[in-house]
PDB file of C-alpha atoms in Angstrom:
ATOM      1  CA  MET A   1       0.000   0.000   0.000  1.00 79.00           C
ATOM      2  CA  ASN A   2       0.996   3.584  -0.627  1.00 91.00           C
ATOM      3  CA  LEU A   3      -0.967   5.634   1.912  1.00 96.00           C
ATOM      4  CA  THR A   4      -0.502   9.267   2.848  1.00 97.00           C
ATOM      5  CA  GLU A   5       0.282   9.995   6.472  1.00 97.00           C
ATOM      6  CA  ASN A   6      -2.954  11.919   6.814  1.00 97.00           C
ATOM      7  CA  ALA A   7      -5.013   9.038   5.411  1.00 97.00           C
ATOM      8  CA  ARG A   8      -3.300   6.544   7.679  1.00 97.00           C
ATOM      9  CA  ALA A   9      -3.805   8.691  10.782  1.00 97.00           C
ATOM     10  CA  ASN A  10      -7.472   9.397  10.041  1.00 96.00           C
ATOM     11  CA  PHE A  11      -8.165   5.716   9.362  1.00 97.00           C
ATOM     12  CA  GLU A  12      -6.581   4.724  12.671  1.00 96.00           C
ATOM     13  CA  THR A  13      -8.572   7.413  14.519  1.00 94.00           C
ATOM     14  CA  LEU A  14     -11.830   6.145  13.066  1.00 95.00           C
ATOM     15  CA  PHE A  15     -11.364   2.424  13.334  1.00 95.00           C
ATOM     16  CA  GLY A  16      -8.720   2.008  16.038  1.00 94.00           C
ATOM     17  CA  VAL A  17      -6.551  -0.272  13.873  1.00 95.00           C
ATOM     18  CA  SER A  18      -3.862   0.082  11.239  1.00 95.00           C
ATOM     19  CA  PRO A  19      -5.105   0.139   7.623  1.00 95.00           C
ATOM     20  CA  ALA A  20      -2.829  -2.849   6.991  1.00 94.00           C
ATOM     21  CA  GLN A  21      -5.178  -4.970   9.117  1.00 94.00           C
ATOM     22  CA  SER A  22      -8.092  -4.487   6.737  1.00 94.00           C
ATOM     23  CA  ASP A  23      -9.068  -7.499   4.645  1.00 93.00           C
ATOM     24  CA  LEU A  24      -9.232  -5.298   1.542  1.00 94.00           C
ATOM     25  CA  ALA A  25      -5.661  -4.186   2.132  1.00 95.00           C
ATOM     26  CA  LYS A  26      -4.641  -7.820   1.691  1.00 95.00           C
ATOM     27  CA  THR A  27      -6.914  -8.840  -1.173  1.00 97.00           C
ATOM     28  CA  ASP A  28      -7.237  -5.562  -3.136  1.00 96.00           C
ATOM     29  CA  PRO A  29      -4.284  -3.380  -2.119  1.00 96.00           C
ATOM     30  CA  GLU A  30      -4.437  -0.992  -5.099  1.00 96.00           C
ATOM     31  CA  PHE A  31      -8.166  -0.361  -4.691  1.00 96.00           C
ATOM     32  CA  PHE A  32      -7.777  -0.018  -0.936  1.00 96.00           C
ATOM     33  CA  SER A  33      -4.983   2.550  -1.293  1.00 97.00           C
ATOM     34  CA  ASN A  34      -7.050   4.664  -3.686  1.00 97.00           C
ATOM     35  CA  TYR A  35     -10.093   4.438  -1.434  1.00 96.00           C
ATOM     36  CA  VAL A  36      -8.290   5.285   1.813  1.00 97.00           C
ATOM     37  CA  ASN A  37      -6.190   8.108   0.361  1.00 98.00           C
ATOM     38  CA  PHE A  38      -9.271   9.685  -1.191  1.00 98.00           C
ATOM     39  CA  SER A  39     -11.828   9.140   1.574  1.00 97.00           C
ATOM     40  CA  PHE A  40      -9.603   9.704   4.603  1.00 97.00           C
ATOM     41  CA  ASP A  41      -7.299  12.401   3.288  1.00 97.00           C
ATOM     42  CA  GLU A  42      -8.539  14.479   0.334  1.00 98.00           C
ATOM     43  CA  VAL A  43     -12.236  14.395   1.213  1.00 98.00           C
ATOM     44  CA  ILE A  44     -11.666  15.170   4.894  1.00 97.00           C
ATOM     45  CA  VAL A  45      -9.354  18.074   4.062  1.00 96.00           C
ATOM     46  CA  ASP A  46     -11.852  19.676   1.683  1.00 97.00           C
ATOM     47  CA  SER A  47     -15.072  18.985   3.589  1.00 96.00           C
ATOM     48  CA  LYS A  48     -13.784  20.423   6.886  1.00 91.00           C
ATOM     49  CA  LEU A  49     -16.614  18.898   8.930  1.00 96.00           C
ATOM     50  CA  GLU A  50     -16.150  18.088  12.608  1.00 96.00           C
ATOM     51  CA  LEU A  51     -15.583  14.354  13.123  1.00 96.00           C
ATOM     52  CA  GLN A  52     -18.814  13.406  14.902  1.00 97.00           C
ATOM     53  CA  GLU A  53     -20.935  15.487  12.546  1.00 97.00           C
ATOM     54  CA  ARG A  54     -19.264  13.887   9.538  1.00 98.00           C
ATOM     55  CA  LEU A  55     -19.899  10.406  10.904  1.00 98.00           C
ATOM     56  CA  LEU A  56     -23.586  11.151  11.489  1.00 98.00           C
ATOM     57  CA  ILE A  57     -23.955  12.514   7.968  1.00 98.00           C
ATOM     58  CA  ILE A  58     -22.270   9.442   6.484  1.00 98.00           C
ATOM     59  CA  LEU A  59     -24.519   7.121   8.502  1.00 98.00           C
ATOM     60  CA  ALA A  60     -27.604   8.951   7.218  1.00 98.00           C
ATOM     61  CA  SER A  61     -26.377   8.647   3.650  1.00 98.00           C
ATOM     62  CA  LEU A  62     -25.661   4.931   3.972  1.00 98.00           C
ATOM     63  CA  VAL A  63     -29.218   4.319   5.195  1.00 98.00           C
ATOM     64  CA  ALA A  64     -30.615   6.112   2.156  1.00 98.00           C
ATOM     65  CA  ILE A  65     -28.401   4.432  -0.461  1.00 98.00           C
ATOM     66  CA  PRO A  66     -28.927   1.746   1.136  1.00 97.00           C
ATOM     67  CA  ALA A  67     -25.529   0.252   2.089  1.00 98.00           C
ATOM     68  CA  LEU A  68     -25.936  -1.901   5.187  1.00 98.00           C
ATOM     69  CA  SER A  69     -22.472  -3.449   5.267  1.00 97.00           C
ATOM     70  CA  GLU A  70     -20.648  -0.103   5.173  1.00 97.00           C
ATOM     71  CA  TYR A  71     -23.198   1.316   7.615  1.00 98.00           C
ATOM     72  CA  LYS A  72     -22.181  -1.294  10.190  1.00 98.00           C
ATOM     73  CA  THR A  73     -18.509  -0.416   9.669  1.00 97.00           C
ATOM     74  CA  ILE A  74     -19.107   3.313  10.112  1.00 98.00           C
ATOM     75  CA  LEU A  75     -21.470   2.721  13.048  1.00 98.00           C
ATOM     76  CA  ASN A  76     -18.680   0.955  14.925  1.00 97.00           C
ATOM     77  CA  ALA A  77     -16.358   3.869  14.136  1.00 97.00           C
ATOM     78  CA  ALA A  78     -19.003   6.336  15.332  1.00 98.00           C
ATOM     79  CA  LEU A  79     -19.464   4.589  18.663  1.00 98.00           C
ATOM     80  CA  LYS A  80     -15.691   4.330  19.177  1.00 96.00           C
ATOM     81  CA  ASN A  81     -15.428   8.080  18.558  1.00 97.00           C
ATOM     82  CA  GLY A  82     -18.074   9.143  21.045  1.00 97.00           C
ATOM     83  CA  VAL A  83     -21.128   9.652  18.818  1.00 98.00           C
ATOM     84  CA  SER A  84     -24.301   9.591  20.899  1.00 98.00           C
ATOM     85  CA  PRO A  85     -26.483   6.479  20.560  1.00 98.00           C
ATOM     86  CA  ILE A  86     -29.537   8.743  20.762  1.00 98.00           C
ATOM     87  CA  ALA A  87     -28.306  10.790  17.792  1.00 98.00           C
ATOM     88  CA  ILE A  88     -27.731   7.580  15.825  1.00 98.00           C
ATOM     89  CA  LYS A  89     -31.240   6.303  16.555  1.00 98.00           C
ATOM     90  CA  GLU A  90     -32.757   9.669  15.634  1.00 98.00           C
ATOM     91  CA  ILE A  91     -31.024   9.484  12.251  1.00 98.00           C
ATOM     92  CA  LEU A  92     -32.620   6.091  11.667  1.00 98.00           C
ATOM     93  CA  TYR A  93     -36.076   7.153  12.791  1.00 98.00           C
ATOM     94  CA  GLN A  94     -36.092  10.347  10.745  1.00 97.00           C
ATOM     95  CA  ALA A  95     -34.923   8.443   7.661  1.00 98.00           C
ATOM     96  CA  THR A  96     -38.126   6.380   7.669  1.00 98.00           C
ATOM     97  CA  PRO A  97     -40.517   8.893   6.014  1.00 97.00           C
ATOM     98  CA  TYR A  98     -37.908   9.529   3.311  1.00 97.00           C
ATOM     99  CA  VAL A  99     -36.476   6.110   2.506  1.00 97.00           C
ATOM    100  CA  GLY A 100     -39.427   3.995   3.725  1.00 97.00           C
ATOM    101  CA  MET A 101     -39.809   1.389   6.428  1.00 96.00           C
ATOM    102  CA  GLY A 102     -38.625  -1.334   4.021  1.00 95.00           C
ATOM    103  CA  LYS A 103     -35.120   0.148   4.227  1.00 95.00           C
ATOM    104  CA  SER A 104     -35.022   1.662   7.697  1.00 97.00           C
ATOM    105  CA  ILE A 105     -36.121  -1.442   9.603  1.00 97.00           C
ATOM    106  CA  ASP A 106     -33.040  -3.372   8.428  1.00 98.00           C
ATOM    107  CA  PHE A 107     -30.800  -0.599   9.716  1.00 98.00           C
ATOM    108  CA  ILE A 108     -32.656  -0.290  13.028  1.00 98.00           C
ATOM    109  CA  THR A 109     -32.326  -4.045  13.567  1.00 98.00           C
ATOM    110  CA  ALA A 110     -28.614  -4.035  12.706  1.00 98.00           C
ATOM    111  CA  THR A 111     -28.042  -1.023  14.968  1.00 98.00           C
ATOM    112  CA  ASN A 112     -29.766  -2.740  17.878  1.00 98.00           C
ATOM    113  CA  GLU A 113     -27.468  -5.738  17.494  1.00 98.00           C
ATOM    114  CA  ILE A 114     -24.370  -3.533  17.525  1.00 98.00           C
ATOM    115  CA  PHE A 115     -25.670  -1.468  20.451  1.00 98.00           C
ATOM    116  CA  LYS A 116     -26.129  -4.657  22.454  1.00 98.00           C
ATOM    117  CA  ALA A 117     -22.542  -5.660  21.661  1.00 98.00           C
ATOM    118  CA  TYR A 118     -21.457  -2.297  23.141  1.00 97.00           C
ATOM    119  CA  HIS A 119     -23.696  -2.923  26.206  1.00 98.00           C
ATOM    120  CA  ILE A 120     -25.970  -0.001  25.322  1.00 98.00           C
ATOM    121  CA  THR A 121     -29.284  -0.522  27.106  1.00 97.00           C
ATOM    122  CA  LEU A 122     -32.390  -0.576  24.923  1.00 98.00           C
ATOM    123  CA  PRO A 123     -34.804   1.054  24.555  1.00 98.00           C
ATOM    124  CA  LEU A 124     -33.074   4.416  24.709  1.00 98.00           C
ATOM    125  CA  GLU A 125     -34.614   7.413  26.463  1.00 97.00           C
ATOM    126  CA  ALA A 126     -37.820   8.574  24.747  1.00 97.00           C
ATOM    127  CA  GLN A 127     -37.489  11.685  22.543  1.00 98.00           C
ATOM    128  CA  SER A 128     -41.060  12.277  21.340  1.00 98.00           C
ATOM    129  CA  THR A 129     -42.610  15.696  22.067  1.00 98.00           C
ATOM    130  CA  THR A 130     -46.000  15.375  20.343  1.00 98.00           C
ATOM    131  CA  THR A 131     -49.270  13.547  20.915  1.00 97.00           C
ATOM    132  CA  ARG A 132     -51.777  11.992  18.535  1.00 97.00           C
ATOM    133  CA  GLU A 133     -53.890  15.107  19.057  1.00 97.00           C
ATOM    134  CA  ASN A 134     -51.277  17.792  18.283  1.00 98.00           C
ATOM    135  CA  ARG A 135     -48.799  16.092  15.936  1.00 98.00           C
ATOM    136  CA  GLN A 136     -50.330  17.526  12.746  1.00 97.00           C
ATOM    137  CA  GLU A 137     -50.336  21.113  13.993  1.00 97.00           C
ATOM    138  CA  LYS A 138     -46.832  20.812  15.479  1.00 98.00           C
ATOM    139  CA  GLY A 139     -45.597  19.307  12.239  1.00 97.00           C
ATOM    140  CA  LEU A 140     -47.210  22.091  10.230  1.00 96.00           C
ATOM    141  CA  GLU A 141     -45.529  24.667  12.471  1.00 96.00           C
ATOM    142  CA  THR A 142     -42.174  23.050  11.702  1.00 96.00           C
ATOM    143  CA  GLN A 143     -42.910  23.043   7.968  1.00 96.00           C
ATOM    144  CA  ARG A 144     -43.720  26.751   8.106  1.00 95.00           C
ATOM    145  CA  GLU A 145     -40.467  27.430   9.930  1.00 95.00           C
ATOM    146  CA  LEU A 146     -38.519  25.663   7.180  1.00 95.00           C
ATOM    147  CA  PHE A 147     -40.481  26.607   4.073  1.00 93.00           C
ATOM    148  CA  GLY A 148     -42.588  29.642   4.945  1.00 92.00           C
ATOM    149  CA  GLU A 149     -45.928  30.460   3.341  1.00 88.00           C
ATOM    150  CA  ALA A 150     -45.308  28.010   0.488  1.00 89.00           C
ATOM    151  CA  ILE A 151     -46.569  25.210   2.746  1.00 92.00           C
ATOM    152  CA  ASP A 152     -49.998  26.767   3.286  1.00 91.00           C
ATOM    153  CA  LYS A 153     -50.280  27.618  -0.406  1.00 92.00           C
ATOM    154  CA  GLY A 154     -49.355  24.075  -1.369  1.00 90.00           C
ATOM    155  CA  ASN A 155     -51.881  22.598   1.050  1.00 92.00           C
ATOM    156  CA  ALA A 156     -54.638  24.922  -0.183  1.00 91.00           C
ATOM    157  CA  ASN A 157     -53.948  24.153  -3.850  1.00 91.00           C
ATOM    158  CA  ALA A 158     -53.540  20.375  -3.540  1.00 92.00           C
ATOM    159  CA  PRO A 159     -56.189  18.348  -5.413  1.00 95.00           C
ATOM    160  CA  LYS A 160     -58.881  17.072  -3.077  1.00 94.00           C
ATOM    161  CA  ASP A 161     -58.252  13.425  -3.926  1.00 96.00           C
ATOM    162  CA  TYR A 162     -54.811  13.430  -2.333  1.00 95.00           C
ATOM    163  CA  GLN A 163     -55.029  16.112   0.314  1.00 94.00           C
ATOM    164  CA  HIS A 164     -54.682  13.293   2.822  1.00 96.00           C
ATOM    165  CA  ILE A 165     -51.065  12.858   1.635  1.00 96.00           C
ATOM    166  CA  ARG A 166     -50.372  16.488   2.502  1.00 95.00           C
ATOM    167  CA  ARG A 167     -51.907  15.785   5.920  1.00 95.00           C
ATOM    168  CA  PHE A 168     -49.678  12.720   6.289  1.00 97.00           C
ATOM    169  CA  LEU A 169     -46.650  14.865   5.472  1.00 96.00           C
ATOM    170  CA  SER A 170     -47.410  17.358   8.236  1.00 97.00           C
ATOM    171  CA  ALA A 171     -48.489  14.851  10.886  1.00 97.00           C
ATOM    172  CA  ASN A 172     -46.178  11.932  10.186  1.00 97.00           C
ATOM    173  CA  CYS A 173     -43.002  13.193   8.496  1.00 97.00           C
ATOM    174  CA  PHE A 174     -42.741  16.470  10.391  1.00 97.00           C
ATOM    175  CA  GLY A 175     -44.997  15.926  13.416  1.00 97.00           C
ATOM    176  CA  ASP A 176     -43.768  12.454  14.358  1.00 98.00           C
ATOM    177  CA  TYR A 177     -40.083  12.947  13.518  1.00 98.00           C
ATOM    178  CA  TYR A 178     -38.873  16.537  13.099  1.00 97.00           C
ATOM    179  CA  THR A 179     -40.340  17.540  16.466  1.00 98.00           C
ATOM    180  CA  ARG A 180     -38.367  14.954  18.420  1.00 98.00           C
ATOM    181  CA  THR A 181     -35.526  15.869  20.748  1.00 98.00           C
ATOM    182  CA  GLY A 182     -32.072  14.312  20.390  1.00 98.00           C
ATOM    183  CA  LEU A 183     -31.109  16.411  17.359  1.00 98.00           C
ATOM    184  CA  GLU A 184     -31.532  20.110  16.670  1.00 97.00           C
ATOM    185  CA  LEU A 185     -33.978  21.191  13.952  1.00 97.00           C
ATOM    186  CA  GLN A 186     -31.174  22.745  11.899  1.00 98.00           C
ATOM    187  CA  PHE A 187     -29.323  19.433  11.804  1.00 98.00           C
ATOM    188  CA  ARG A 188     -32.504  17.466  11.093  1.00 98.00           C
ATOM    189  CA  GLU A 189     -33.078  19.523   7.963  1.00 98.00           C
ATOM    190  CA  LEU A 190     -29.466  18.930   6.938  1.00 98.00           C
ATOM    191  CA  LEU A 191     -30.059  15.194   7.356  1.00 98.00           C
ATOM    192  CA  THR A 192     -33.102  15.357   5.092  1.00 98.00           C
ATOM    193  CA  PHE A 193     -30.946  16.941   2.400  1.00 98.00           C
ATOM    194  CA  VAL A 194     -28.548  14.003   2.899  1.00 98.00           C
ATOM    195  CA  TYR A 195     -31.280  11.343   2.650  1.00 98.00           C
ATOM    196  CA  ILE A 196     -32.764  12.747  -0.531  1.00 98.00           C
ATOM    197  CA  LEU A 197     -29.538  13.447  -2.414  1.00 98.00           C
ATOM    198  CA  SER A 198     -28.205   9.998  -1.439  1.00 98.00           C
ATOM    199  CA  MET A 199     -31.310   8.182  -2.721  1.00 96.00           C
ATOM    200  CA  GLY A 200     -31.217   9.849  -6.118  1.00 93.00           C
ATOM    201  CA  GLY A 201     -34.202  10.346  -8.408  1.00 92.00           C
ATOM    202  CA  ALA A 202     -35.837  13.137  -6.383  1.00 93.00           C
ATOM    203  CA  ASP A 203     -34.223  16.256  -7.804  1.00 92.00           C
ATOM    204  CA  SER A 204     -37.153  18.606  -7.117  1.00 93.00           C
ATOM    205  CA  GLN A 205     -37.139  17.506  -3.478  1.00 95.00           C
ATOM    206  CA  VAL A 206     -33.389  18.109  -3.246  1.00 97.00           C
ATOM    207  CA  LYS A 207     -34.002  21.699  -4.380  1.00 97.00           C
ATOM    208  CA  ALA A 208     -36.842  22.121  -1.893  1.00 95.00           C
ATOM    209  CA  HIS A 209     -34.614  21.019   0.969  1.00 96.00           C
ATOM    210  CA  VAL A 210     -31.720  23.152  -0.211  1.00 97.00           C
ATOM    211  CA  ALA A 211     -34.154  26.048   0.249  1.00 96.00           C
ATOM    212  CA  GLY A 212     -35.227  24.718   3.650  1.00 96.00           C
ATOM    213  CA  ASN A 213     -31.613  24.430   4.755  1.00 97.00           C
ATOM    214  CA  ILE A 214     -30.765  27.947   3.635  1.00 97.00           C
ATOM    215  CA  ARG A 215     -33.797  29.295   5.484  1.00 96.00           C
ATOM    216  CA  ILE A 216     -32.865  27.489   8.731  1.00 97.00           C
ATOM    217  CA  GLY A 217     -29.194  28.585   8.646  1.00 97.00           C
ATOM    218  CA  ASN A 218     -27.265  25.901   6.736  1.00 98.00           C
ATOM    219  CA  ASP A 219     -25.617  28.047   4.091  1.00 97.00           C
ATOM    220  CA  ARG A 220     -24.168  27.187   0.668  1.00 98.00           C
ATOM    221  CA  ALA A 221     -20.740  26.443   2.147  1.00 97.00           C
ATOM    222  CA  LYS A 222     -22.253  24.004   4.647  1.00 98.00           C
ATOM    223  CA  LEU A 223     -24.239  22.170   1.988  1.00 98.00           C
ATOM    224  CA  ILE A 224     -21.184  21.874  -0.273  1.00 98.00           C
ATOM    225  CA  ALA A 225     -19.159  20.555   2.670  1.00 98.00           C
ATOM    226  CA  VAL A 226     -21.793  17.845   3.172  1.00 98.00           C
ATOM    227  CA  VAL A 227     -21.781  16.850  -0.496  1.00 98.00           C
ATOM    228  CA  THR A 228     -17.975  16.751  -0.401  1.00 98.00           C
ATOM    229  CA  ALA A 229     -18.009  14.390   2.576  1.00 98.00           C
ATOM    230  CA  LEU A 230     -20.418  12.070   0.773  1.00 98.00           C
ATOM    231  CA  VAL A 231     -18.710  11.796  -2.628  1.00 98.00           C
ATOM    232  CA  PRO A 232     -16.947   8.484  -1.765  1.00 98.00           C
ATOM    233  CA  TYR A 233     -20.239   6.930  -0.695  1.00 98.00           C
ATOM    234  CA  ILE A 234     -22.778   8.225  -3.237  1.00 98.00           C
ATOM    235  CA  GLY A 235     -20.531   8.683  -6.279  1.00 98.00           C
ATOM    236  CA  TYR A 236     -20.253  11.591  -8.700  1.00 98.00           C
ATOM    237  CA  PRO A 237     -23.641  11.608 -10.519  1.00 97.00           C
ATOM    238  CA  ARG A 238     -25.642  12.132  -7.316  1.00 97.00           C
ATOM    239  CA  SER A 239     -23.019  14.545  -5.972  1.00 98.00           C
ATOM    240  CA  LEU A 240     -23.162  16.659  -9.132  1.00 98.00           C
ATOM    241  CA  ASN A 241     -26.970  16.631  -9.079  1.00 97.00           C
ATOM    242  CA  ALA A 242     -26.875  17.937  -5.516  1.00 98.00           C
ATOM    243  CA  LEU A 243     -24.422  20.677  -6.486  1.00 98.00           C
ATOM    244  CA  SER A 244     -26.702  21.685  -9.372  1.00 98.00           C
ATOM    245  CA  ALA A 245     -29.568  22.020  -6.901  1.00 98.00           C
ATOM    246  CA  ILE A 246     -27.412  24.177  -4.619  1.00 98.00           C
ATOM    247  CA  ASP A 247     -26.430  26.373  -7.582  1.00 98.00           C
ATOM    248  CA  ALA A 248     -30.085  26.761  -8.569  1.00 97.00           C
ATOM    249  CA  ILE A 249     -31.292  27.797  -5.107  1.00 97.00           C
ATOM    250  CA  ALA A 250     -28.213  29.405  -3.518  1.00 97.00           C
ATOM    251  CA  PRO A 251     -25.824  30.507  -6.293  1.00 96.00           C
ATOM    252  CA  LEU A 252     -22.316  31.677  -5.473  1.00 95.00           C
ATOM    253  CA  GLN A 253     -22.368  35.397  -4.857  1.00 85.00           C
TER     254      GLN A 253
END
């Protein structure tokens, strides 16, 4: 292997072992060198995200792809580097209305197994702040905070035969998940940007959540830093699509 010192040091910080101990280093040394030098040197230098934040963003992306094997690897690194189990679970829960239960349940199950191996007691402390009676209104309040008057206009103009989907969006996606404690609203909206860009095929929604992020305080530089951190995991087509959405909504001044 021909690893940079920075790549080697960052790998050891994350995983607690030398890169030489990786199975891929033994079976695919050229691929492994390219991967480690890129992901753990160049990308980290240019994304400039704090370690725990970067790990949470990567975990969210891996759920959306979905990439369960790599998720387990990064989850172990996250726990070894002090990432909160509550924050990890909140990422999984909030992913559900975006990626669907069919994906998220596999990741919740795998996470529970790894938590048990780390002697993390389940269930974790409850984070819900809404009730069945107020979840729709609380969710709608959150939507308004992120997207302004466009939400009320969209609800008013929606065809009558699927207005229930708009109600679901307020009550379930935002009322059940965005209102939870464990993560700040600003970071939750950043995670939604991560889920949608990582899934691919939802370009209009990527633009909508670029706008939501800008409104809540995650500026162009922050969004580009997130895309940069995710390039090794989502590839260039989805990364470039996300950058196009950022350019469309928050062009460089």
